[in-house]
Coordinates of C-alpha atoms in Angstrom, one line a residue:
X1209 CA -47.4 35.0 -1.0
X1210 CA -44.1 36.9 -0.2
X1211 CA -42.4 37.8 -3.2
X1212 CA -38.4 38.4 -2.3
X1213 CA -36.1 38.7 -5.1
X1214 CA -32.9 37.2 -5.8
X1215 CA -31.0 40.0 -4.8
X1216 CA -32.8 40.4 -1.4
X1217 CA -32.0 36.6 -0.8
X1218 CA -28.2 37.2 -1.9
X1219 CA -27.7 40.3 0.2
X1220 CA -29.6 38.5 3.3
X1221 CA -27.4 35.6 3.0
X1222 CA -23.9 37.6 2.7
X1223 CA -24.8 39.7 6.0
X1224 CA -25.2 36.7 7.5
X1225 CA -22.1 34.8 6.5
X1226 CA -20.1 37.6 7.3
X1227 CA -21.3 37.9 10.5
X1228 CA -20.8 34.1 11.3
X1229 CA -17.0 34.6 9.4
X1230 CA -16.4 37.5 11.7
X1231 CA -17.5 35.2 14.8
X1232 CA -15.6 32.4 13.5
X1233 CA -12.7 34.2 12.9
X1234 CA -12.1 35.4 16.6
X1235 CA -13.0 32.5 17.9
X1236 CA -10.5 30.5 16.0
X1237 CA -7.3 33.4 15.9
X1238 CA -8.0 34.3 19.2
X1239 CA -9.1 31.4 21.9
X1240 CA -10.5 33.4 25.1
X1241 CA -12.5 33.5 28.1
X1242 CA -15.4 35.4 27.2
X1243 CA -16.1 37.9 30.1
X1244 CA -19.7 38.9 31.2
X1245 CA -19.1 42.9 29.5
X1246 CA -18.3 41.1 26.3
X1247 CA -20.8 38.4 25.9
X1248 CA -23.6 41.4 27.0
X1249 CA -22.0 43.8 23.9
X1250 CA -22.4 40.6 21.4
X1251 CA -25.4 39.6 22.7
X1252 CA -27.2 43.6 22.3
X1253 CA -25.5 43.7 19.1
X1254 CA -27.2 40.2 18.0
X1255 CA -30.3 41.2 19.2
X1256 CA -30.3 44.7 17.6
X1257 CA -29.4 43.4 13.9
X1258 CA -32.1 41.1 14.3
X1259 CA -34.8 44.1 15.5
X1260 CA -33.2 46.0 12.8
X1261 CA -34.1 43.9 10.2
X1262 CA -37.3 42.9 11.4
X1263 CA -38.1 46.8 11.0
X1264 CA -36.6 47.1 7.9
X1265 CA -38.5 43.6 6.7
X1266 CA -41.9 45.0 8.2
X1267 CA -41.9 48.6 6.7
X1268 CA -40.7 46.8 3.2
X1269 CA -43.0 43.6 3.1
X1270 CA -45.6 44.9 5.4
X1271 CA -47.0 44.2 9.6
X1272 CA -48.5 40.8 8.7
X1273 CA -45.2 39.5 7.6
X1274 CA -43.2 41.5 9.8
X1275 CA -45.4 40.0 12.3
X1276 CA -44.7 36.3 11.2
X1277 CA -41.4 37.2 11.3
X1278 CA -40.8 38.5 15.0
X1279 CA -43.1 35.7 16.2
X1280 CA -40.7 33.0 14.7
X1281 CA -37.9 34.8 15.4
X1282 CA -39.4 34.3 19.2
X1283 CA -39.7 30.7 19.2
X1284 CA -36.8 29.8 17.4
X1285 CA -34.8 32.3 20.4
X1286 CA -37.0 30.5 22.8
X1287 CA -36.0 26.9 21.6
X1288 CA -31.8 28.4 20.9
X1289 CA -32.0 28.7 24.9
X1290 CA -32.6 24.7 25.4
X1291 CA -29.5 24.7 22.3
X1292 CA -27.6 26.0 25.5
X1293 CA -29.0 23.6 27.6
X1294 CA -27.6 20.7 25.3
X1295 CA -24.1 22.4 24.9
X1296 CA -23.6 23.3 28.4
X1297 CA -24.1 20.0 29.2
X1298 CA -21.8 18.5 26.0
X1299 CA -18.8 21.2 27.1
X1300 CA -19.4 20.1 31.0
X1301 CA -19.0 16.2 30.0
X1302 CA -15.8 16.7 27.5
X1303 CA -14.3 19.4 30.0
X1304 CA -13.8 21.7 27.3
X1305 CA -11.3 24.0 28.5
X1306 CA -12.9 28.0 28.8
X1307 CA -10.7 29.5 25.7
X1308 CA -11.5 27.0 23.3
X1309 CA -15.8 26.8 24.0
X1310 CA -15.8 30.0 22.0
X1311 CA -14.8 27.9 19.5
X1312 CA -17.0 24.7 20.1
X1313 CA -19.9 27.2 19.9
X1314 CA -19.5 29.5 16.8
X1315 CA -19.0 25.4 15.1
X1316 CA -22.1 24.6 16.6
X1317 CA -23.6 27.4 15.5
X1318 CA -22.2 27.2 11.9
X1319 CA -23.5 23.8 11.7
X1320 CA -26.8 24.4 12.8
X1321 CA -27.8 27.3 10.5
X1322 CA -26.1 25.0 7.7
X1323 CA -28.7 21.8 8.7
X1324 CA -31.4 24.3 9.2
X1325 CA -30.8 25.8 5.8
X1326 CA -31.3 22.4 4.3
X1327 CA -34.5 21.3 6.0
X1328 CA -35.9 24.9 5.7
X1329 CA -35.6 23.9 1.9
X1330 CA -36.8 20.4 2.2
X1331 CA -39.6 21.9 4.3
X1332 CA -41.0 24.2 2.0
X1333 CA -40.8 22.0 -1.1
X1334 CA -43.0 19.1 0.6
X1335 CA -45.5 21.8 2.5
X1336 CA -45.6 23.1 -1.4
X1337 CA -46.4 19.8 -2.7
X1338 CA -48.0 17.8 -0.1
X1339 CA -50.5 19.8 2.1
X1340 CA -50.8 16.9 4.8
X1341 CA -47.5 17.4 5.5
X1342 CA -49.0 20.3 7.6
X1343 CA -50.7 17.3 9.7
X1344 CA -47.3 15.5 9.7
X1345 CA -45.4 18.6 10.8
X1346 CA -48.1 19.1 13.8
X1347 CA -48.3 15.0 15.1
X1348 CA -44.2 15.1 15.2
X1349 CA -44.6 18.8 17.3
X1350 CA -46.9 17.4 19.7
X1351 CA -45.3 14.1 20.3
X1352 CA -41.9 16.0 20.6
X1353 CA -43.7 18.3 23.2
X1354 CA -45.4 14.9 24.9
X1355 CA -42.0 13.3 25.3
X1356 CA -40.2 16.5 26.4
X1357 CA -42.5 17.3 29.5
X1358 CA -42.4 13.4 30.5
X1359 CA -38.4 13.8 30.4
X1360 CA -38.7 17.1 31.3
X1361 CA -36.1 16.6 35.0
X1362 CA -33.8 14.3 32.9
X1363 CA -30.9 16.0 30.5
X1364 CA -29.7 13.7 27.4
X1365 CA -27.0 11.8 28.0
X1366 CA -24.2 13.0 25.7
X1367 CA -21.8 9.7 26.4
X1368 CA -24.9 7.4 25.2
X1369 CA -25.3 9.0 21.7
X1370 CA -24.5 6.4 19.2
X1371 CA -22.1 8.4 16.8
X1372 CA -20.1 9.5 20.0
X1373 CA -19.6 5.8 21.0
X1374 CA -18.7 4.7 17.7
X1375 CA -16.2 7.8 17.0
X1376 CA -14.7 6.7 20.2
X1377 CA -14.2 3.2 19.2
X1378 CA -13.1 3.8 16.0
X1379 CA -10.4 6.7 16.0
X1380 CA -7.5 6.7 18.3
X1381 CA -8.3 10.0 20.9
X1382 CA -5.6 11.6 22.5
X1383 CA -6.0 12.2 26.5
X1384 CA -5.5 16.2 26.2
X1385 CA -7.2 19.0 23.5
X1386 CA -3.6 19.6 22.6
X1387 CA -4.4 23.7 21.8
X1388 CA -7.8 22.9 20.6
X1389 CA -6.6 21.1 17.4
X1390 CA -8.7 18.2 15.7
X1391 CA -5.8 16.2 14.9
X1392 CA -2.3 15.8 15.7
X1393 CA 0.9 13.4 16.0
X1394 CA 1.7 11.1 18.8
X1395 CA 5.0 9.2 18.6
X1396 CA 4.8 9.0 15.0
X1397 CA 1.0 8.1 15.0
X1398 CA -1.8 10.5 13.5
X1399 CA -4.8 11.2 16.7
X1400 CA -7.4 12.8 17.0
X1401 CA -8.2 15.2 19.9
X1402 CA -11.2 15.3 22.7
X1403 CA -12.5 18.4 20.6
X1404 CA -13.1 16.2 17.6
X1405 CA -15.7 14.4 19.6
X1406 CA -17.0 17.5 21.0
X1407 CA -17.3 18.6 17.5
X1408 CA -19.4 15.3 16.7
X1409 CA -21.4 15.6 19.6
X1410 CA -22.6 19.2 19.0
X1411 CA -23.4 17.7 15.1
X1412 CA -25.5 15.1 16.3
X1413 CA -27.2 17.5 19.0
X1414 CA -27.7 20.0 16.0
X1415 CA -29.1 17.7 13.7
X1416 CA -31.8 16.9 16.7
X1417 CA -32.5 20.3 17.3
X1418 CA -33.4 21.0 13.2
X1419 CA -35.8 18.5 13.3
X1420 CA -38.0 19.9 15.8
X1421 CA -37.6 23.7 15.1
X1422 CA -38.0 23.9 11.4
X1423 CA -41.7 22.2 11.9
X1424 CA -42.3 24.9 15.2
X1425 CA -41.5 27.8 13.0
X1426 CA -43.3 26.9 9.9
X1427 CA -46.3 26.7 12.6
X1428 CA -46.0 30.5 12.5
X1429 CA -45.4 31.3 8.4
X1430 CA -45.0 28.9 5.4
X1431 CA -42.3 31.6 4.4
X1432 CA -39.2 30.0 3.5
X1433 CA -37.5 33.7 3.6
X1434 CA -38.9 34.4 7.1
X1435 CA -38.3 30.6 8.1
X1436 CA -34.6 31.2 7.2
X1437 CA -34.3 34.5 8.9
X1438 CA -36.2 33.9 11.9
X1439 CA -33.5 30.9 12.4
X1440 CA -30.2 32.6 11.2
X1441 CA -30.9 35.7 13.4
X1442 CA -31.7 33.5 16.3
X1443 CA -28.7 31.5 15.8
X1444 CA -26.4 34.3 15.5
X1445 CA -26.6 35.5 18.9
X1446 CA -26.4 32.2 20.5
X1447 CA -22.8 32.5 20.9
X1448 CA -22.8 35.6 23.3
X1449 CA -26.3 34.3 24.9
X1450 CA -24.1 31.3 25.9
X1451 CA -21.4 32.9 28.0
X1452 CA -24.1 36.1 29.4
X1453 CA -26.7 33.0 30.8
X1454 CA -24.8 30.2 31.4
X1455 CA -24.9 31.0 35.4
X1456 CA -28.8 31.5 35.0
X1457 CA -30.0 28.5 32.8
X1458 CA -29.5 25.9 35.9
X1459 CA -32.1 28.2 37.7
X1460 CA -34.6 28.2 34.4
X1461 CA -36.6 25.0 36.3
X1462 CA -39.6 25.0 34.3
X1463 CA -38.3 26.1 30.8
X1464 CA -38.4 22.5 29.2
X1465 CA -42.1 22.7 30.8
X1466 CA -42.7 26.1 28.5
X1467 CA -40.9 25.0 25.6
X1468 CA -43.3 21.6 25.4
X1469 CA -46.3 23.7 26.1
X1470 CA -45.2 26.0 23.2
X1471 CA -44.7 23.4 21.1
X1472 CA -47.7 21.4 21.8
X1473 CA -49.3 24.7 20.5
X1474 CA -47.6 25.0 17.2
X1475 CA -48.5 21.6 16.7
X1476 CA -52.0 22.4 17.5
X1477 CA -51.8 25.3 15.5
X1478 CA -50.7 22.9 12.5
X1479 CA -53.4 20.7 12.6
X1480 CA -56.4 23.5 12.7
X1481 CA -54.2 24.9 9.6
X1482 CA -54.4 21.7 7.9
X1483 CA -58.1 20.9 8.5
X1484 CA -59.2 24.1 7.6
X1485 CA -57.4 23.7 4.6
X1486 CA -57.3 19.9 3.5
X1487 CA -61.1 19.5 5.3
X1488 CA -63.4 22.0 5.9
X1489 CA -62.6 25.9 5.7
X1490 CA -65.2 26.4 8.4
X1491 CA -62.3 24.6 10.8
X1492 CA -61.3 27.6 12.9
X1493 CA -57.4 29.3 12.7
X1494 CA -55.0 30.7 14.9
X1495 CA -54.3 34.5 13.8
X1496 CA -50.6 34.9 14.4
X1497 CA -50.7 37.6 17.0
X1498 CA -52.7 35.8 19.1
X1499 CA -49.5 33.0 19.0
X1500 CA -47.6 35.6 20.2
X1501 CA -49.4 36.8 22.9
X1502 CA -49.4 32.6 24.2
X1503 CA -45.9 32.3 23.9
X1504 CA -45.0 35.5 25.0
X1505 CA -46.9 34.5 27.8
X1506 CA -45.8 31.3 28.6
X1507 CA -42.2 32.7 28.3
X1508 CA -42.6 35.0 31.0
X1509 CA -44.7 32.9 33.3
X1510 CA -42.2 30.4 32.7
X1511 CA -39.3 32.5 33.4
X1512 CA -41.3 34.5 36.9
X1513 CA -42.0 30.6 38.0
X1514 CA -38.7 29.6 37.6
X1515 CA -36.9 32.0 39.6
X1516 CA -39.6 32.4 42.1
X1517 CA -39.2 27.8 42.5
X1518 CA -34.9 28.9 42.6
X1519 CA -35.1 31.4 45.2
X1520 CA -37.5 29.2 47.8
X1521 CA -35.6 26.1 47.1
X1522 CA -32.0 27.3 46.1
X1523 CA -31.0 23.5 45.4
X1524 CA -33.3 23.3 42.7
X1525 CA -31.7 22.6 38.9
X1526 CA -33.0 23.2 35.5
X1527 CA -32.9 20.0 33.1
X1528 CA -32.6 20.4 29.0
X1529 CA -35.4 17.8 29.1
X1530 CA -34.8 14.4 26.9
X1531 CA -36.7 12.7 24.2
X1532 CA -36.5 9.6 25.9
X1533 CA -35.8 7.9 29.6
X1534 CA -32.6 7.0 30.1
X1535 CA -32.1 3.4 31.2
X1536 CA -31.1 3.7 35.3
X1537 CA -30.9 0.1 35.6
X1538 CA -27.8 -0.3 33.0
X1539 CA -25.1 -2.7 34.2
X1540 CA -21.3 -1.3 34.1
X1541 CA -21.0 -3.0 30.3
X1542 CA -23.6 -0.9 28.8
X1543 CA -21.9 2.3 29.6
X1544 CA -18.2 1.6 29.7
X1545 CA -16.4 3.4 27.0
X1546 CA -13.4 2.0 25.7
X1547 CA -10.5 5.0 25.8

């Protein structure tokens, strides 16, 4: 078992709230368009903290954790980049104005590492106390990854999502993101703005999103320190990732293809773990370099695929992928929003 001190945990867990006030800080004093020069700098410097401390975390805890940790570290990047999807999609259907998605996305970010931080917990304690929850964690991967390659050409429909609607219903929404506040005064009356709901949206789309990578990622380690890590370091960079790939994720065709295939084998992987432990040790394992080398693998076939498909067929268009199909035969009632 890793043994990682308080201290290690406090330290880890200031670096990474300053670096996520820093972030939040600009993007709230200083709405912007984020150019391409900029969102490359943030996205090196994201990406070199979190090689840094995988060093640093290898040399100190030693190359089977270290490798535990840059393995999750991979998927949870890998599964960040359908995040984007999801966000792209929830700024495109608000019409968040460009200055104020820097904002939209350091909040999403925020909230995500917050929900992650809390199943990560909830995680560990019930793989601590229940070991079939190693066979529950690896039947909800594989039926996420089922669903996710049947839906794989559809993208979630942000409008449908249940909190949205009611948010909508409920609180009076001004027609404009007045500045990018959350609230302000109409002729006397107190409204809420578009980016409220945006705000909501990304929430819900978070919440989603924690439920499937916290199981994918204790697939790799049962670490709770290298669970956390592997998802903060990921998350920070998503920001910067945003603004540098946005013009490339619509030609990404087959990633929600490679991100069910990865999944389906974590959740493989979490079943052989659980037999082996709960039924018969003689039940075969999957060392954890040889996970890397199959999703390093599917990442890049995946990505060669994709723009090989984009380039022959330039109308092609990458999907997020949905848990569910989306009801085409809908009359006008079912979808109508009230303003």
């Amino acid at each position: 078992m890793l043994d990682i001190g308080i201290t290690t945990w406090i330290v880890t867990i200031a670096v990474i709230v300053t670096l996520l006030a820093a972030d939040l800080t600009i993007a709230w004093l200083k709405p912007h368009h984020v150019g391409f020069r900029e969102a490359t700098a943030w996205s090196v410097f994201y990406i070199a903290v979190a090689l840094i401390f995988g060093v640093w975390f290898t040399l100190r805890y030693g190359g089977e954790f270290g490798t535990e940790y840059f393995v999750g570290y991979l998927v949870e990047k890998s599964l960040s980049v359908d995040n984007l999807f999801v966000f792209v999609i929830i700024i495109t259907t608000f019409a968040v104005p460009t200055e104020h998605q820097h904002k939209v996305l350091t909040f999403g970010i925020v909230l995500a590492l917050a929900m992650r931080a809390v199943f990560i917990a909830l995680g560990a304690a019930l793989l601590a106390l229940f070991s079939f929850m190693f066979l529950v964690f690896g039947l909800l991967l594989i039926y996420t990854a089922i669903q996710l390659y049947r839906h794989r050409d559809e993208d979630p429909e942000i409008e449908d999502n249940a909190v949205v609607r009611l948010a909508r219903r409920v609180l009076p929404v001004t027609d404009g993101f007045v500045g990018g506040k959350l609230f302000t005064r109409v002729d006397g009356r107190r409204m809420v703005t578009p980016m409220l709901i945006v705000l909501i949206a990304i929430g819900t789309a978070d919440l989603l999103f924690a439920v499937d990578s916290i199981p994918a990622v204790f697939g790799i380690t049962q670490e709770p320190y290298i669970v956390f890590t592997a998802n903060a370091f990921a998350l920070l960079g998503l920001r910067a990732l945003f603004f540098l790939v946005k013009g490339l994720l619509d030609r990404l065709v087959y990633l929600s293809t490679g991100l069910a295939l990865i999944l389906m084998f974590i959740g493989a992987k979490l079943l052989l773990h659980w037999a082996h432990v709960d039924l018969d040790e003689r039940v075969p394992e999957i060392p954890t370099l040889a996970s890397l080398a199959v999703i390093v693998v599917i990442l890049v076939v995946v990505t060669v695929a994709s723009l090989a498909k984009t380039r022959r067929d330039p109308t092609a268009k990458a999907h997020a992928g949905s848990l569910r199909a989306h009801d085409a035969e809908a009359g006008p009632d079912d979808t109508t929003e009230e303003p």
